[in-house]
Coordinates of C-alpha atoms in Angstrom, one line a residue:
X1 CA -5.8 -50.0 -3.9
X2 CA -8.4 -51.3 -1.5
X3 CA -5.8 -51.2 1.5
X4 CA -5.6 -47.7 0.7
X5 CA -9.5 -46.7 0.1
X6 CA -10.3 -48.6 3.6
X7 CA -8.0 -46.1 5.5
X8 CA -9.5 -43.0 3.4
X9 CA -11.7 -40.9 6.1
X10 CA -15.4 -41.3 5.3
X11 CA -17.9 -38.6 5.9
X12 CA -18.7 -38.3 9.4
X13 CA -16.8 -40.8 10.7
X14 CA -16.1 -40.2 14.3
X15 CA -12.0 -41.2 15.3
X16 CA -9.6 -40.1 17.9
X17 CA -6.8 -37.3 17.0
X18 CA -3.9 -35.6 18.5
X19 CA -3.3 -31.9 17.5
X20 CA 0.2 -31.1 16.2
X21 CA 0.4 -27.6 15.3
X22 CA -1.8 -24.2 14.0
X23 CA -2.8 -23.8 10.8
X24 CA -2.1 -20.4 8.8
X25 CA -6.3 -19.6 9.6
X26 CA -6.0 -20.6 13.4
X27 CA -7.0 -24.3 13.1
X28 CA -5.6 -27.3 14.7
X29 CA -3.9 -29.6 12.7
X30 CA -3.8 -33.6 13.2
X31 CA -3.1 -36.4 10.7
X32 CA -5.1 -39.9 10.9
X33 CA -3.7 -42.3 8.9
X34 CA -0.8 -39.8 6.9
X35 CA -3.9 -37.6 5.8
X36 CA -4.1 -34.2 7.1
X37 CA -6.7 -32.7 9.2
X38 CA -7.9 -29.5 10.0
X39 CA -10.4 -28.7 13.1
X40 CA -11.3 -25.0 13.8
X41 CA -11.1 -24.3 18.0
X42 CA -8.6 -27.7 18.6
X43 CA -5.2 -26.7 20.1
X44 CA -1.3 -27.5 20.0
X45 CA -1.3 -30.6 22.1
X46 CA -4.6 -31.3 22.5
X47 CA -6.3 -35.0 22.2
X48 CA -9.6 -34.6 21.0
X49 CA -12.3 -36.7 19.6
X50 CA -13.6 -35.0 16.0
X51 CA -15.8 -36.1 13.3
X52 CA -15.4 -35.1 10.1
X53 CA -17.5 -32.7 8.4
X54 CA -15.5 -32.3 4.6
X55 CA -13.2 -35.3 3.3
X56 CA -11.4 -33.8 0.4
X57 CA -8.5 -36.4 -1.7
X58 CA -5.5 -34.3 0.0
X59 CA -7.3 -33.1 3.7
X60 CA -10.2 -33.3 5.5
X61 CA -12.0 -30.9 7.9
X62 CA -13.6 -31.9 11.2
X63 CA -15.5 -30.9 14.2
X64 CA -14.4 -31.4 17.6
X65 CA -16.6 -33.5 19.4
X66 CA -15.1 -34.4 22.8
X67 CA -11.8 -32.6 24.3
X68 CA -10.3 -35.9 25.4
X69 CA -7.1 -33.7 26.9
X70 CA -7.2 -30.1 27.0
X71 CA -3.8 -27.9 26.3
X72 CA -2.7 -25.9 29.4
X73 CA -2.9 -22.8 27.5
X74 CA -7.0 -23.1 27.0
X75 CA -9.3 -20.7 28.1
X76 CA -12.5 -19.6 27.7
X77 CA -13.2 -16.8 25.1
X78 CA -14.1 -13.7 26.8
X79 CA -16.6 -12.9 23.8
X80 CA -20.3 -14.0 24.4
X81 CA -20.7 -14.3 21.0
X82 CA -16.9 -15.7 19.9
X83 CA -17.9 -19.2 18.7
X84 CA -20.9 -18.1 16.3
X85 CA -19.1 -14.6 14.8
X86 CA -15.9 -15.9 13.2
X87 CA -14.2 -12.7 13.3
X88 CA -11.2 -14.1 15.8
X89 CA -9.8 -17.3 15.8
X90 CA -7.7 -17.3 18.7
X91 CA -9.5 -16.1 21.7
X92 CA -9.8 -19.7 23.3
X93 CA -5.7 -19.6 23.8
X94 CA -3.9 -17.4 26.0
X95 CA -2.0 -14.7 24.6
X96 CA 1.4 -15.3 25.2
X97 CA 0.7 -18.7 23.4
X98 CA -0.8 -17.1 20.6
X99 CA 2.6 -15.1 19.9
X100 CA 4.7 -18.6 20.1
X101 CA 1.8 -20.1 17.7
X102 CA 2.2 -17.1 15.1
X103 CA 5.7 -17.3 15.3
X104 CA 5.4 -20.9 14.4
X105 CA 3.3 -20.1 11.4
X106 CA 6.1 -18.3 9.5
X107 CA 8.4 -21.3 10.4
X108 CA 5.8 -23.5 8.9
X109 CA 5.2 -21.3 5.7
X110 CA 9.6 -21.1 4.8
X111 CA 9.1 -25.3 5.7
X112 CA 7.0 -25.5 3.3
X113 CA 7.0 -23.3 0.0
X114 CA 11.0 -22.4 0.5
X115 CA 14.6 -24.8 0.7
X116 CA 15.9 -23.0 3.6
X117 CA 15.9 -24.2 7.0
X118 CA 14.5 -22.7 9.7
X119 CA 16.6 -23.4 12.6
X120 CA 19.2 -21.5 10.5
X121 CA 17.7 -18.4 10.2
X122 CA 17.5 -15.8 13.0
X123 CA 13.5 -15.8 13.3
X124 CA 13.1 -13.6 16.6
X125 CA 9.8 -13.9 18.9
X126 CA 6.6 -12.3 18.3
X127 CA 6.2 -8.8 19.4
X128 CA 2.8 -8.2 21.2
X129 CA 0.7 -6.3 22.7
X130 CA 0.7 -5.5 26.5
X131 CA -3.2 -5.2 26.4
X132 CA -4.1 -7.2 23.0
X133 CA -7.8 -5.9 23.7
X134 CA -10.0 -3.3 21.9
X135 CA -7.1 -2.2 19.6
X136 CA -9.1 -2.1 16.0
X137 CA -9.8 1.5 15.2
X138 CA -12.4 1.1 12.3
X139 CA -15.3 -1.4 12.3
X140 CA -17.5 -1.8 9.3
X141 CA -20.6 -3.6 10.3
X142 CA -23.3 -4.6 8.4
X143 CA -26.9 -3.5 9.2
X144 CA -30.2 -5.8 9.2
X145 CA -33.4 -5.8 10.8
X146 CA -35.3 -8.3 12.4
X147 CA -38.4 -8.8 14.9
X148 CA -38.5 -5.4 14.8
X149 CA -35.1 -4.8 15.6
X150 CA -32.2 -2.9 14.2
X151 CA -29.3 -4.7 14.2
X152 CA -25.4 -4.2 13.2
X153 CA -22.3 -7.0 12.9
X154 CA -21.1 -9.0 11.0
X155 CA -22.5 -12.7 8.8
X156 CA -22.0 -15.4 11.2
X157 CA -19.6 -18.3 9.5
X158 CA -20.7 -20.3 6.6
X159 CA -23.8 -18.0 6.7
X160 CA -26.1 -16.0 5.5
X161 CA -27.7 -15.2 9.2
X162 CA -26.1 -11.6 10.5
X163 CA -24.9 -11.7 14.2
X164 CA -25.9 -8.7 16.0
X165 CA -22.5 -7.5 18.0
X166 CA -22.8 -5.1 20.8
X167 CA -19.6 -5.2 22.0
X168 CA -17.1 -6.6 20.5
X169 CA -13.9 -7.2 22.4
X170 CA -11.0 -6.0 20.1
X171 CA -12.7 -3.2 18.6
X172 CA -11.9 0.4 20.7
X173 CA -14.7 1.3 23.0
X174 CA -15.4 4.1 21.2
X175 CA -16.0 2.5 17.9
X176 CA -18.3 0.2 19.7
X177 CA -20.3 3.0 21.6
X178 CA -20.6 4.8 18.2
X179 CA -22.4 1.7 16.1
X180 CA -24.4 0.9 19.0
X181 CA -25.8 4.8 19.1
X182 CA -26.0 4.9 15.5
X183 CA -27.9 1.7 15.8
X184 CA -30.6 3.3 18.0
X185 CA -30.7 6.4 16.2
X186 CA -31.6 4.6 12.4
X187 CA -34.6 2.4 15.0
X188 CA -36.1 5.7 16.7
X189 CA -36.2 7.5 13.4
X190 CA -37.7 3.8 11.6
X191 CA -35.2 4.6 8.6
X192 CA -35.4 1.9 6.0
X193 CA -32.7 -0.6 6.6
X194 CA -31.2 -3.1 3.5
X195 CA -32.1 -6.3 3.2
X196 CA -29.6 -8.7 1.7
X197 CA -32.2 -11.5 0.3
X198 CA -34.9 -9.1 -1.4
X199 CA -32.3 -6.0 -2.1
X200 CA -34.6 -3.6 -0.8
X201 CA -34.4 -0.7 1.5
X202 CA -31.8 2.2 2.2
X203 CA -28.6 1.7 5.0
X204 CA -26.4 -1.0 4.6
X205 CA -23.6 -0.6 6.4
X206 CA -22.0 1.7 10.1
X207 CA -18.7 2.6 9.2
X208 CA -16.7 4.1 12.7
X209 CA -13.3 4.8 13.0
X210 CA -12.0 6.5 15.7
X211 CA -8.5 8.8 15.9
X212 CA -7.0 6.5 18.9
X213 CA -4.1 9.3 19.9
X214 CA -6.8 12.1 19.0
X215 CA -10.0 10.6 20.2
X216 CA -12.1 11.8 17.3
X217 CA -14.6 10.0 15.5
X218 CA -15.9 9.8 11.9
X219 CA -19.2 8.1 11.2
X220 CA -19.9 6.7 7.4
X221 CA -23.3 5.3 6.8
X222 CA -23.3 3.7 3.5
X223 CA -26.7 3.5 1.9
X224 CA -28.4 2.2 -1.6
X225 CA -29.5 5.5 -2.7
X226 CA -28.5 9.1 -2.1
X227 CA -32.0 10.2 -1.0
X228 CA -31.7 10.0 2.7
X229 CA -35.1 10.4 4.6
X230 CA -34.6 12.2 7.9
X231 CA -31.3 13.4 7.2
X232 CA -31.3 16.7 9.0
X233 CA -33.0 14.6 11.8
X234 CA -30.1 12.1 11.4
X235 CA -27.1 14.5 11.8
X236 CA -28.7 16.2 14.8
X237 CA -29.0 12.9 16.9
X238 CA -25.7 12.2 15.8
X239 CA -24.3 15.2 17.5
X240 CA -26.5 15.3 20.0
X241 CA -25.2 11.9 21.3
X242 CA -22.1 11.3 20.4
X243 CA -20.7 14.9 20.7
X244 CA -16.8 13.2 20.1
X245 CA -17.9 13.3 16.2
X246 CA -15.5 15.2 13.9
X247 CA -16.9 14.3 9.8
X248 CA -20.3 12.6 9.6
X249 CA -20.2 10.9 6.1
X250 CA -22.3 9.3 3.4
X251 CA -21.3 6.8 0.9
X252 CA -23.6 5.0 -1.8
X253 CA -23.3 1.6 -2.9
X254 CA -26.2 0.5 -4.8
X255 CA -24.4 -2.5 -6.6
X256 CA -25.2 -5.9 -5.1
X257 CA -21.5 -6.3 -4.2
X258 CA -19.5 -7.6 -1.0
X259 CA -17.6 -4.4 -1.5
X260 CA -18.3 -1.9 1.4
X261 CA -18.0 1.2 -0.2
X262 CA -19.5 2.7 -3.3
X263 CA -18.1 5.3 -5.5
X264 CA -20.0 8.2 -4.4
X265 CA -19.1 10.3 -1.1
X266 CA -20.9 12.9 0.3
X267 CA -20.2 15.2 3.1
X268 CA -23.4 15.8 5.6
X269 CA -21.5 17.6 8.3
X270 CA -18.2 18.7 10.1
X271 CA -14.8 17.9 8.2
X272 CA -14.1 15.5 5.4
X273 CA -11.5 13.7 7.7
X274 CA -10.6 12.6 11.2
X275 CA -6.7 13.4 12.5
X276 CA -4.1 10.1 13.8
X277 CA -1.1 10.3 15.0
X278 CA 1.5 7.6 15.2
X279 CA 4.6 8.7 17.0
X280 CA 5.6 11.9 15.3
X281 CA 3.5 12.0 12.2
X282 CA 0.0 13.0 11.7
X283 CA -2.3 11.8 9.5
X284 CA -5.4 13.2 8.2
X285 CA -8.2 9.9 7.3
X286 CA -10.9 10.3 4.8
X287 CA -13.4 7.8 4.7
X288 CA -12.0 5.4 2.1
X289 CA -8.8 6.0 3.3
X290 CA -6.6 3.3 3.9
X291 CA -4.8 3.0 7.5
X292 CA -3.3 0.3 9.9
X293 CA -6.4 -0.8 11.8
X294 CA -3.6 -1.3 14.9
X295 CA -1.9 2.3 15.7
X296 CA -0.1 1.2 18.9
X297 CA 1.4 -1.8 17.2
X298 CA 1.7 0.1 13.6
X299 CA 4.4 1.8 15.6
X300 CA 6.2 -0.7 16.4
X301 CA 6.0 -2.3 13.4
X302 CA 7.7 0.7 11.6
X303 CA 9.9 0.3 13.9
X304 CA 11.2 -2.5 12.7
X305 CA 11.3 -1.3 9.3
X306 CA 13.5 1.6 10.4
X307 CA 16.1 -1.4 12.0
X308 CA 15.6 -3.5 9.5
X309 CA 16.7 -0.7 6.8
X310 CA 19.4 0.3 8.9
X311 CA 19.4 4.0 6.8
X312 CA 22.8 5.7 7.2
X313 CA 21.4 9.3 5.3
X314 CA 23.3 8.4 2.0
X315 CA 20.4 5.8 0.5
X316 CA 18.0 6.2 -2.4
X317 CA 14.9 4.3 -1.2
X318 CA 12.0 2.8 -3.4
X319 CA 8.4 2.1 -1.2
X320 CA 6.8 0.0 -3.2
X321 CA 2.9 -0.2 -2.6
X322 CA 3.2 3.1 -0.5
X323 CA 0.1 3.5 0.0
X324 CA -0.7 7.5 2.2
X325 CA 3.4 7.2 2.4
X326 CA 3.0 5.8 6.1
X327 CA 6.4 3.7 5.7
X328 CA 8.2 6.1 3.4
X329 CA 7.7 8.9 5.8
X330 CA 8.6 6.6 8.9
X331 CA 12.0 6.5 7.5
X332 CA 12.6 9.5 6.3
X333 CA 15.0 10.8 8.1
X334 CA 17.4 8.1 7.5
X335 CA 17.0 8.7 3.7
X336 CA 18.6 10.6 1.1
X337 CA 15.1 10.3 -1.2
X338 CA 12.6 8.3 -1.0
X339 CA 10.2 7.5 -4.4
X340 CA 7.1 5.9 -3.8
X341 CA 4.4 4.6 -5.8
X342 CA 0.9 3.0 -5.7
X343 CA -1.5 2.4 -8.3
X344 CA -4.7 3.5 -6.4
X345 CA -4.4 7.6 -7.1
X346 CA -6.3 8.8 -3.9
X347 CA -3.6 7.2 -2.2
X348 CA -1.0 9.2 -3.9
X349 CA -2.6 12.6 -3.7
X350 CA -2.5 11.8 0.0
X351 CA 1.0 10.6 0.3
X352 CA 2.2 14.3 -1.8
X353 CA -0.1 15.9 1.0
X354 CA 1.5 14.2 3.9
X355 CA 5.2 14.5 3.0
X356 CA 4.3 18.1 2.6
X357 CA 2.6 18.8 5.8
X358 CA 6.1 17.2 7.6
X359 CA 8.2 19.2 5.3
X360 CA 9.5 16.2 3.7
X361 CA 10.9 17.8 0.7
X362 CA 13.0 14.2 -0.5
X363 CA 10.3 12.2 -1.3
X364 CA 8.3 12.5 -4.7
X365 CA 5.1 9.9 -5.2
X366 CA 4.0 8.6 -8.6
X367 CA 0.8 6.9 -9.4
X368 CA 1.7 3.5 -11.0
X369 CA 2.9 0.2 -10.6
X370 CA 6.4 -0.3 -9.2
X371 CA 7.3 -3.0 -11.9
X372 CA 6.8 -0.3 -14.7
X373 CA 8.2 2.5 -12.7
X374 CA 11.7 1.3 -11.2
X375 CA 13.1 -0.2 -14.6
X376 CA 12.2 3.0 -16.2
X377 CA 13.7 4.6 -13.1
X378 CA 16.9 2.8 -13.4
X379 CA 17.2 3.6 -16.9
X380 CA 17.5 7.1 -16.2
X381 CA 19.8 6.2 -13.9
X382 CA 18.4 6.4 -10.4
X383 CA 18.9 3.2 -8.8
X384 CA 17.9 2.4 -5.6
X385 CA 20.1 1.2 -2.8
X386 CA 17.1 0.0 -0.6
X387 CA 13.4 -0.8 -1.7
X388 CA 11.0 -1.5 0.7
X389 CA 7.7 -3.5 -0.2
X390 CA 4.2 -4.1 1.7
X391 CA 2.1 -5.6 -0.6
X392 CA -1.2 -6.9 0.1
X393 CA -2.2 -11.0 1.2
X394 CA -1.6 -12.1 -2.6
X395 CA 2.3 -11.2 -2.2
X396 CA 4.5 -9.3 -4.6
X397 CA 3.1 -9.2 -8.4
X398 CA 5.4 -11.7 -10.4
X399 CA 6.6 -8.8 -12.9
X400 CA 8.1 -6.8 -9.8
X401 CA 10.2 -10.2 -8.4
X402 CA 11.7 -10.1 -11.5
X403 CA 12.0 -6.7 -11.8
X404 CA 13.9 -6.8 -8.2
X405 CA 16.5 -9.4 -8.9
X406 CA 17.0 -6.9 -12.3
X407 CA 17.7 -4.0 -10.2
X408 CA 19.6 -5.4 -7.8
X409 CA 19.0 -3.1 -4.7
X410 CA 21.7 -3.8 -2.0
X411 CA 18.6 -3.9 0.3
X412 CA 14.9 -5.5 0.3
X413 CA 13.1 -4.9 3.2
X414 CA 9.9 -7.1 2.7
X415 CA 6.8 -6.2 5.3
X416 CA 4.5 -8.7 4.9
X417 CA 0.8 -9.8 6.3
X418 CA 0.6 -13.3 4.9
X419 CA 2.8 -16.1 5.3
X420 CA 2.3 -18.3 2.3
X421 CA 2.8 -15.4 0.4
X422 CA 6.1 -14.1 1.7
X423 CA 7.5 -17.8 1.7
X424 CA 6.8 -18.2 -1.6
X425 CA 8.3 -14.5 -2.7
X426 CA 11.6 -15.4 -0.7
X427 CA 11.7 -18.9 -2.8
X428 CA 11.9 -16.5 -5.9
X429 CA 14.4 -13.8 -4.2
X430 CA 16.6 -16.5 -2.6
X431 CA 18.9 -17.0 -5.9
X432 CA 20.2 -13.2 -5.3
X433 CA 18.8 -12.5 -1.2
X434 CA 19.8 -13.9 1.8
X435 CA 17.3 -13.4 4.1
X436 CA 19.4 -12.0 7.5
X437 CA 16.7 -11.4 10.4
X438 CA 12.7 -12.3 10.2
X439 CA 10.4 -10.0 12.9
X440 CA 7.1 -11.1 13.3
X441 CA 4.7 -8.5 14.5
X442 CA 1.2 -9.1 16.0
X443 CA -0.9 -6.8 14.6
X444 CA -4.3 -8.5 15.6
X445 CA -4.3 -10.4 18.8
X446 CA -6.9 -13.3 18.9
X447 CA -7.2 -13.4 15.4
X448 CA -4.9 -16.2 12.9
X449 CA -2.7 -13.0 11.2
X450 CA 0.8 -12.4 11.4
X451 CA 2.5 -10.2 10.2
X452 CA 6.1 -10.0 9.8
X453 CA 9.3 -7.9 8.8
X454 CA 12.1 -9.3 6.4
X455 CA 15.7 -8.5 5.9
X456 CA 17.4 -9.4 2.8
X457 CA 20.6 -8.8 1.5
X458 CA 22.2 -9.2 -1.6
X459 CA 24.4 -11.8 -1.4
X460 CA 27.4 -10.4 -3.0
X461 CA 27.2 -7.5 -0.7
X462 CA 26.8 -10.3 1.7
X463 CA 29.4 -12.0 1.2
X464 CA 31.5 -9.8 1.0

């Protein structure tokens, strides 16, 4: 027993390691001793010099201290503000890197939580971006005020201290240009801005999103109370400035909550929503509407789904977690009805709305949960032959596994934004699916995520 305590990491204890691999949050990954480390900012390859900062009984965390042997693929993070803001992991390796890395993060996930074996599937290479650079079309930041300063960003890591961002590098230009004017606006008019220790004052958060195909702009400032002071005053400087504005919205959140948004929405001028298109479809986006944050790689993300469903104009399809019917619509055309469902009702009302506006008379929406719905379904004897699923990082919901190896569809195609989570589902759906081609998709360049699409097939219509 002593043997074994003497080799146990102690509190900042300083010792050489060598970097193996990326973890699932963008962390380098070393063992000393058989114990596992993690240090945030170390690379594939590297030999570095850490101390350690956590010791836990199964891992420790650490801090690099010296970069004894760099990785060729380090560079420095074009972000001023990169190492205190959190919000990317990645910018410190170069992209085409960061593909093979995220690629190697699924492969790590089916290693560990599944039986199969990697080097048997048909994993294909990460699909990028040819400019993986101010791509996010919606930033919510976070307003404070100090030395007599507005400010707007996001809580630094591990912290309660809010980093002002004036230009952040993957958010779209205009996004950034918006929060920044809004910024100025809330300072020259001296409205009342939250504080998060003492709960006081009025605007908490800058909500911009920006149409990226149709280059308009929707503002949301979310505030404690409804009383606005200044509002007409507001609006006008709104306009004035930033004349690209389509729907200037308000939303109250009073409750001391990390939620962003509050129940309550009120219109102060133009439309309720801002139009996106993504390849043939447009979409109209309310304030607390859900959409891919990524339009130019949402697209090619659907894509896949489209391949990966391989529709022949006979098939019943079920799109589970439908959300506005993004996926459902996508594929369409390949379909001989589509039934999706969701359990958030907004959503639905949307979807209905947006299969009607494209004259997509095949698809019905339901509000509910899919593991309730498609048994019920089946019983009255619609079956689908392919379901589709995008659930969010937690995975599919146990009841709706089961519920797909009761159906049986011939088809699962399984779109997925969390590793661990997908790895562990396919362990489940491996006794009846055989999973036939893996995508991986990079939906945010220099941050951790993957996502990726899944092909499973039955495996008696496999085999045969």
């Amino acid at each position: 027993m002593n043997q074994e305590q003497s080799t146990k990491l102690k509190l900042n204890q300083t010792f050489p390691l060598t970097i193996k691999r990326l973890g699932i949050n963008g962390e380098g990954v070393g063992y000393f001793k058989k114990q596992v480390v993690f240090v945030p900012g170390a690379l594939p390859g590297e030999e570095v010099v850490v101390e350690a900062t956590k010791v836990h009984p199964k891992f420790s965390e650490a801090k690099i201290k010296k970069i004894r042997k760099p990785s060729e693929f380090r560079m420095k993070p074009p972000c001023p503000i990169y190492e205190e803001c959190g919000g990317c992991q990645l910018q410190h390796l170069r992209y085409d890197q960061q593909l093979k890395e995220k690629r190697d993060i699924v492969i790590q996930a089916l290693e560990r939580h599944t039986k199969l074996d990697p080097s048997k599937l048909e994993i294909k290479e990460t699909i990028g971006m040819e400019d993986p650079w101010n791509y996010r079309n919606k930033s919510q930041f976070q307003v404070g005020f100090r030395d007599g300063k507005v400010l707007a960003g996001l809580y630094g890591m591990n912290s309660h201290r809010l980093i002002n961002i004036e230009q952040c590098a993957v958010q779209h230009p205009q996004t950034n240009k918006a929060t920044k004017t809004v910024k100025r606006i809330l300072q020259d008019l001296k409205i009342p801005i939250y504080h998060e220790k003492s709960k006081k004052g009025l605007v908490r958060t800058i909500v911009a999103r920006v149409g990226i195909q149709t280059g308009e702009l929707q503002i949301v400032l979310i505030t404690t109370k409804k009383e606005l002071p200044k509002k007409d005053l507001i609006i006008q400087e709104i306009k004035k400035r930033l004349p690209e504005v389509k729907s200037i919205i308000q939303n109250i959140n009073g409750q001391k909550t990390s939620l962003i948004f509050g129940d309550e929405t009120v219109n102060l001028e133009g439309s309720d929503f801002i139009q996106e298109t993504l390849g043939d479809l447009q979409f109209e986006l309310s304030a607390r509407t859900f959409f891919q944050l990524n339009p130019e790689q949402t697209v090619k993300l659907y894509n896949e789904v489209k391949k990966a469903a391989a529709l022949t104009g006979t098939e019943k399809v079920a799109d589970a977690y439908c959300g506005v019917g993004t996926i459902g619509l996508w594929v369409a055309d390949g379909a001989a009805e589509i039934r999706g469902m969701d359990i958030i009702p907004e959503s639905i009302e949307d979807a209905k709305k947006n299969a009607a506006r494209h004259g997509i008379k095949h698809a019905q929406y339901v509000t509910g949960k899919a593991e309730v719905l498609l048994p019920k379904w089946v019983k009255e004897g619609w079956k689908p032959d392919v379901i589709i699923v995008d659930p969010p990082r937690t995975g599919l919901d146990e009841q709706l596994l089961k519920t797909i190896l009761k159906v049986k569809p011939k088809k699962l195609v399984y779109v997925s934004c969390n590793p661990s989570t997908l790895a562990k589902d396919i362990h489940v759906l491996n006794r009846s699916y055989k999973v036939e081609m893996m995508q991986p998709v990079d939906m945010f360049p220099q941050t951790s995520h993957v996502e990726c699409v899944s092909q499973m097939i039955l495996k008696e219509v496999a085999s045969r």
